PDB file of C-alpha atoms in Angstrom:
ATOM      1  CA  UNK A1292      -7.980   0.516  21.143  1.00 63.00           C
ATOM      2  CA  UNK A1293      -4.591   0.903  22.689  1.00 87.00           C
ATOM      3  CA  UNK A1294      -1.533  -0.930  21.506  1.00 93.00           C
ATOM      4  CA  UNK A1295      -0.237  -3.539  23.918  1.00 96.00           C
ATOM      5  CA  UNK A1296       3.465  -4.264  24.275  1.00 96.00           C
ATOM      6  CA  UNK A1297       2.880  -7.447  22.272  1.00 98.00           C
ATOM      7  CA  UNK A1298       1.098  -5.457  19.520  1.00 97.00           C
ATOM      8  CA  UNK A1299       4.034  -3.051  19.357  1.00 97.00           C
ATOM      9  CA  UNK A1300       6.539  -5.907  19.104  1.00 98.00           C
ATOM     10  CA  UNK A1301       4.437  -7.545  16.393  1.00 98.00           C
ATOM     11  CA  UNK A1302       4.245  -4.291  14.396  1.00 98.00           C
ATOM     12  CA  UNK A1303       8.001  -3.713  14.665  1.00 98.00           C
ATOM     13  CA  UNK A1304       8.787  -7.275  13.665  1.00 98.00           C
ATOM     14  CA  UNK A1305       6.397  -7.233  10.715  1.00 98.00           C
ATOM     15  CA  UNK A1306       7.609  -3.799   9.640  1.00 97.00           C
ATOM     16  CA  UNK A1307      11.180  -5.125   9.477  1.00 97.00           C
ATOM     17  CA  UNK A1308       9.956  -7.641   6.880  1.00 97.00           C
ATOM     18  CA  UNK A1309       7.933  -5.199   4.788  1.00 97.00           C
ATOM     19  CA  UNK A1310      10.195  -2.120   4.941  1.00 97.00           C
ATOM     20  CA  UNK A1311      12.378  -3.162   1.983  1.00 97.00           C
ATOM     21  CA  UNK A1312       9.248  -3.143  -0.214  1.00 97.00           C
ATOM     22  CA  UNK A1313       7.743   0.004   1.307  1.00 96.00           C
ATOM     23  CA  UNK A1314       7.736   2.016  -1.922  1.00 96.00           C
ATOM     24  CA  UNK A1315       5.829  -0.680  -3.825  1.00 97.00           C
ATOM     25  CA  UNK A1316       3.406  -1.124  -0.932  1.00 98.00           C
ATOM     26  CA  UNK A1317       2.757   2.620  -0.727  1.00 97.00           C
ATOM     27  CA  UNK A1318       2.270   2.884  -4.480  1.00 97.00           C
ATOM     28  CA  UNK A1319      -0.183  -0.008  -4.538  1.00 98.00           C
ATOM     29  CA  UNK A1320      -2.133   1.235  -1.499  1.00 97.00           C
ATOM     30  CA  UNK A1321      -2.402   4.786  -2.821  1.00 96.00           C
ATOM     31  CA  UNK A1322      -3.324   3.518  -6.298  1.00 97.00           C
ATOM     32  CA  UNK A1323      -6.091   1.378  -4.814  1.00 97.00           C
ATOM     33  CA  UNK A1324      -7.375   4.266  -2.708  1.00 96.00           C
ATOM     34  CA  UNK A1325      -7.617   6.586  -5.714  1.00 95.00           C
ATOM     35  CA  UNK A1326      -9.502   3.972  -7.757  1.00 96.00           C
ATOM     36  CA  UNK A1327     -11.803   2.516  -5.100  1.00 96.00           C
ATOM     37  CA  UNK A1328     -12.444   5.835  -3.317  1.00 94.00           C
ATOM     38  CA  UNK A1329     -12.408   8.364  -6.188  1.00 94.00           C
ATOM     39  CA  UNK A1330     -13.452  11.189  -3.864  1.00 93.00           C
ATOM     40  CA  UNK A1331      -9.879  11.125  -2.515  1.00 92.00           C
ATOM     41  CA  UNK A1332      -8.605  12.383  -5.890  1.00 93.00           C
ATOM     42  CA  UNK A1333      -9.659  15.927  -4.942  1.00 90.00           C
ATOM     43  CA  UNK A1334      -6.534  16.248  -2.778  1.00 89.00           C
ATOM     44  CA  UNK A1335      -4.319  15.427  -5.734  1.00 91.00           C
ATOM     45  CA  UNK A1336      -6.001  17.438  -8.489  1.00 88.00           C
ATOM     46  CA  UNK A1337      -2.707  19.240  -9.145  1.00 91.00           C
ATOM     47  CA  UNK A1338      -1.125  15.983 -10.358  1.00 92.00           C
ATOM     48  CA  UNK A1339      -1.083  15.465 -14.116  1.00 93.00           C
ATOM     49  CA  UNK A1340      -1.482  11.694 -13.844  1.00 95.00           C
ATOM     50  CA  UNK A1341      -3.563   9.990 -11.154  1.00 93.00           C
ATOM     51  CA  UNK A1342      -3.480   6.562 -12.765  1.00 95.00           C
ATOM     52  CA  UNK A1343      -2.329   3.571 -10.703  1.00 96.00           C
ATOM     53  CA  UNK A1344       1.450   3.403 -10.476  1.00 94.00           C
ATOM     54  CA  UNK A1345       2.040   6.769 -12.168  1.00 96.00           C
ATOM     55  CA  UNK A1346       5.096   8.813 -11.154  1.00 96.00           C
ATOM     56  CA  UNK A1347       3.189  11.147  -8.788  1.00 96.00           C
ATOM     57  CA  UNK A1348       1.335   8.222  -7.194  1.00 97.00           C
ATOM     58  CA  UNK A1349       4.625   6.349  -6.748  1.00 97.00           C
ATOM     59  CA  UNK A1350       6.300   9.432  -5.250  1.00 96.00           C
ATOM     60  CA  UNK A1351       3.497  10.066  -2.776  1.00 95.00           C
ATOM     61  CA  UNK A1352       3.227   6.368  -1.954  1.00 95.00           C
ATOM     62  CA  UNK A1353       6.881   6.506  -0.951  1.00 96.00           C
ATOM     63  CA  UNK A1354       6.183   9.622   1.132  1.00 94.00           C
ATOM     64  CA  UNK A1355       3.261   7.917   2.882  1.00 93.00           C
ATOM     65  CA  UNK A1356       5.371   4.898   3.711  1.00 96.00           C
ATOM     66  CA  UNK A1357       8.128   7.153   5.067  1.00 95.00           C
ATOM     67  CA  UNK A1358       5.469   8.499   7.420  1.00 93.00           C
ATOM     68  CA  UNK A1359       4.481   4.967   8.426  1.00 95.00           C
ATOM     69  CA  UNK A1360       8.153   4.152   9.060  1.00 96.00           C
ATOM     70  CA  UNK A1361       8.393   7.259  11.229  1.00 94.00           C
ATOM     71  CA  UNK A1362       5.292   6.125  13.114  1.00 95.00           C
ATOM     72  CA  UNK A1363       6.814   2.691  13.723  1.00 97.00           C
ATOM     73  CA  UNK A1364       9.908   4.361  15.166  1.00 96.00           C
ATOM     74  CA  UNK A1365       7.725   6.550  17.416  1.00 95.00           C
ATOM     75  CA  UNK A1366       5.219   3.845  18.287  1.00 97.00           C
ATOM     76  CA  UNK A1367       5.412   4.589  22.024  1.00 94.00           C
ATOM     77  CA  UNK A1368       4.100   8.149  21.588  1.00 92.00           C
ATOM     78  CA  UNK A1369       2.402   8.532  18.226  1.00 91.00           C
ATOM     79  CA  UNK A1370       0.592  11.775  19.095  1.00 88.00           C
ATOM     80  CA  UNK A1371       3.809  13.647  19.878  1.00 87.00           C
ATOM     81  CA  UNK A1372       5.819  11.770  17.274  1.00 88.00           C
ATOM     82  CA  UNK A1373       3.461  12.619  14.428  1.00 85.00           C
ATOM     83  CA  UNK A1374       2.624  16.161  15.529  1.00 84.00           C
ATOM     84  CA  UNK A1375       4.349  17.797  12.545  1.00 87.00           C
ATOM     85  CA  UNK A1376       2.522  15.520  10.091  1.00 84.00           C
ATOM     86  CA  UNK A1377      -0.759  16.213  11.882  1.00 83.00           C
ATOM     87  CA  UNK A1378      -0.234  19.963  11.611  1.00 85.00           C
ATOM     88  CA  UNK A1379       0.720  19.678   7.934  1.00 81.00           C
ATOM     89  CA  UNK A1380      -2.398  17.686   7.045  1.00 75.00           C
ATOM     90  CA  UNK A1381      -4.740  19.790   9.197  1.00 73.00           C
ATOM     91  CA  UNK A1382      -3.568  23.325   8.510  1.00 78.00           C
ATOM     92  CA  UNK A1383      -1.817  23.309   5.142  1.00 78.00           C
ATOM     93  CA  UNK A1384      -3.187  20.363   3.172  1.00 75.00           C
ATOM     94  CA  UNK A1385      -6.616  20.388   4.861  1.00 86.00           C
ATOM     95  CA  UNK A1386      -7.149  16.688   4.396  1.00 81.00           C
ATOM     96  CA  UNK A1387     -10.381  15.271   5.810  1.00 80.00           C
ATOM     97  CA  UNK A1388      -9.195  12.932   8.582  1.00 80.00           C
ATOM     98  CA  UNK A1389     -11.615  10.236   7.377  1.00 88.00           C
ATOM     99  CA  UNK A1390      -9.147   9.691   4.544  1.00 86.00           C
ATOM    100  CA  UNK A1391      -6.496   8.445   6.968  1.00 90.00           C
ATOM    101  CA  UNK A1392      -8.780   5.507   7.767  1.00 94.00           C
ATOM    102  CA  UNK A1393      -9.390   4.869   4.073  1.00 95.00           C
ATOM    103  CA  UNK A1394      -5.673   4.775   3.351  1.00 94.00           C
ATOM    104  CA  UNK A1395      -5.082   2.563   6.397  1.00 96.00           C
ATOM    105  CA  UNK A1396      -7.613   0.076   5.068  1.00 97.00           C
ATOM    106  CA  UNK A1397      -5.891   0.030   1.686  1.00 97.00           C
ATOM    107  CA  UNK A1398      -2.523  -0.503   3.356  1.00 98.00           C
ATOM    108  CA  UNK A1399      -3.919  -3.527   5.196  1.00 98.00           C
ATOM    109  CA  UNK A1400      -5.260  -4.959   1.934  1.00 98.00           C
ATOM    110  CA  UNK A1401      -1.901  -4.552   0.189  1.00 98.00           C
ATOM    111  CA  UNK A1402       0.041  -5.988   3.120  1.00 98.00           C
ATOM    112  CA  UNK A1403      -2.238  -9.030   3.162  1.00 98.00           C
ATOM    113  CA  UNK A1404      -1.789  -9.537  -0.578  1.00 98.00           C
ATOM    114  CA  UNK A1405       1.964  -9.034  -0.677  1.00 97.00           C
ATOM    115  CA  UNK A1406       2.786 -10.943   2.515  1.00 98.00           C
ATOM    116  CA  UNK A1407       0.216 -13.759   2.705  1.00 98.00           C
ATOM    117  CA  UNK A1408       2.365 -16.050   4.851  1.00 98.00           C
ATOM    118  CA  UNK A1409       3.430 -13.323   7.283  1.00 98.00           C
ATOM    119  CA  UNK A1410       0.074 -11.531   7.544  1.00 98.00           C
ATOM    120  CA  UNK A1411      -1.321 -13.805  10.224  1.00 98.00           C
ATOM    121  CA  UNK A1412      -4.439 -12.954  12.233  1.00 98.00           C
ATOM    122  CA  UNK A1413      -2.144 -11.724  15.033  1.00 98.00           C
ATOM    123  CA  UNK A1414      -0.262  -9.438  12.625  1.00 98.00           C
ATOM    124  CA  UNK A1415      -3.553  -8.280  11.108  1.00 98.00           C
ATOM    125  CA  UNK A1416      -4.905  -7.221  14.504  1.00 97.00           C
ATOM    126  CA  UNK A1417      -1.664  -5.503  15.526  1.00 98.00           C
ATOM    127  CA  UNK A1418      -1.319  -3.635  12.217  1.00 98.00           C
ATOM    128  CA  UNK A1419      -4.986  -2.640  12.232  1.00 97.00           C
ATOM    129  CA  UNK A1420      -4.686  -1.256  15.758  1.00 97.00           C
ATOM    130  CA  UNK A1421      -1.409   0.472  14.872  1.00 97.00           C
ATOM    131  CA  UNK A1422      -2.762   2.112  11.709  1.00 96.00           C
ATOM    132  CA  UNK A1423      -5.899   3.180  13.606  1.00 95.00           C
ATOM    133  CA  UNK A1424      -3.657   4.765  16.238  1.00 95.00           C
ATOM    134  CA  UNK A1425      -1.666   6.493  13.487  1.00 93.00           C
ATOM    135  CA  UNK A1426      -4.890   7.840  11.943  1.00 91.00           C
ATOM    136  CA  UNK A1427      -5.977   9.102  15.359  1.00 89.00           C
ATOM    137  CA  UNK A1428      -2.596  10.767  15.964  1.00 88.00           C
ATOM    138  CA  UNK A1429      -2.746  12.429  12.542  1.00 84.00           C
ATOM    139  CA  UNK A1430      -6.219  13.724  13.422  1.00 86.00           C
ATOM    140  CA  UNK A1431      -4.974  15.303  16.653  1.00 82.00           C
ATOM    141  CA  UNK A1432      -4.735  18.871  15.307  1.00 77.00           C
ATOM    142  CA  UNK A1433      -8.251  18.755  13.889  1.00 73.00           C
ATOM    143  CA  UNK A1434      -9.754  18.971  17.366  1.00 64.00           C
TER     144      UNK A1434
END
């Protein structure tokens, strides 16, 4: 699925609304992922506290959302724009790329919950396509 110009505009517009709450969104999405998909905890075994909303979860949620913000700013060329993040996750962190899709799903859930009036079907489709494209770009160095 490629992002159309309209999808890109929708993502940018929606992101402008959600960006001020990015840290809370990232914390909630990461918290949900760790609870609903406990196998993802293996990547964070060095954290002392993996409970929802804990300091390490909050910190990494903020980091994740900084990456999403970077992706929004580089929406026209995600593969090149996210190359450094792809290399980090592939070669240093060795994260299974299937986890990018899991986190994307959790982000969609949180966005729908926190922005029920703004998360229209059109926004849902655009954000789903965008986050899928981000996951694909992050998986680039695994090939």
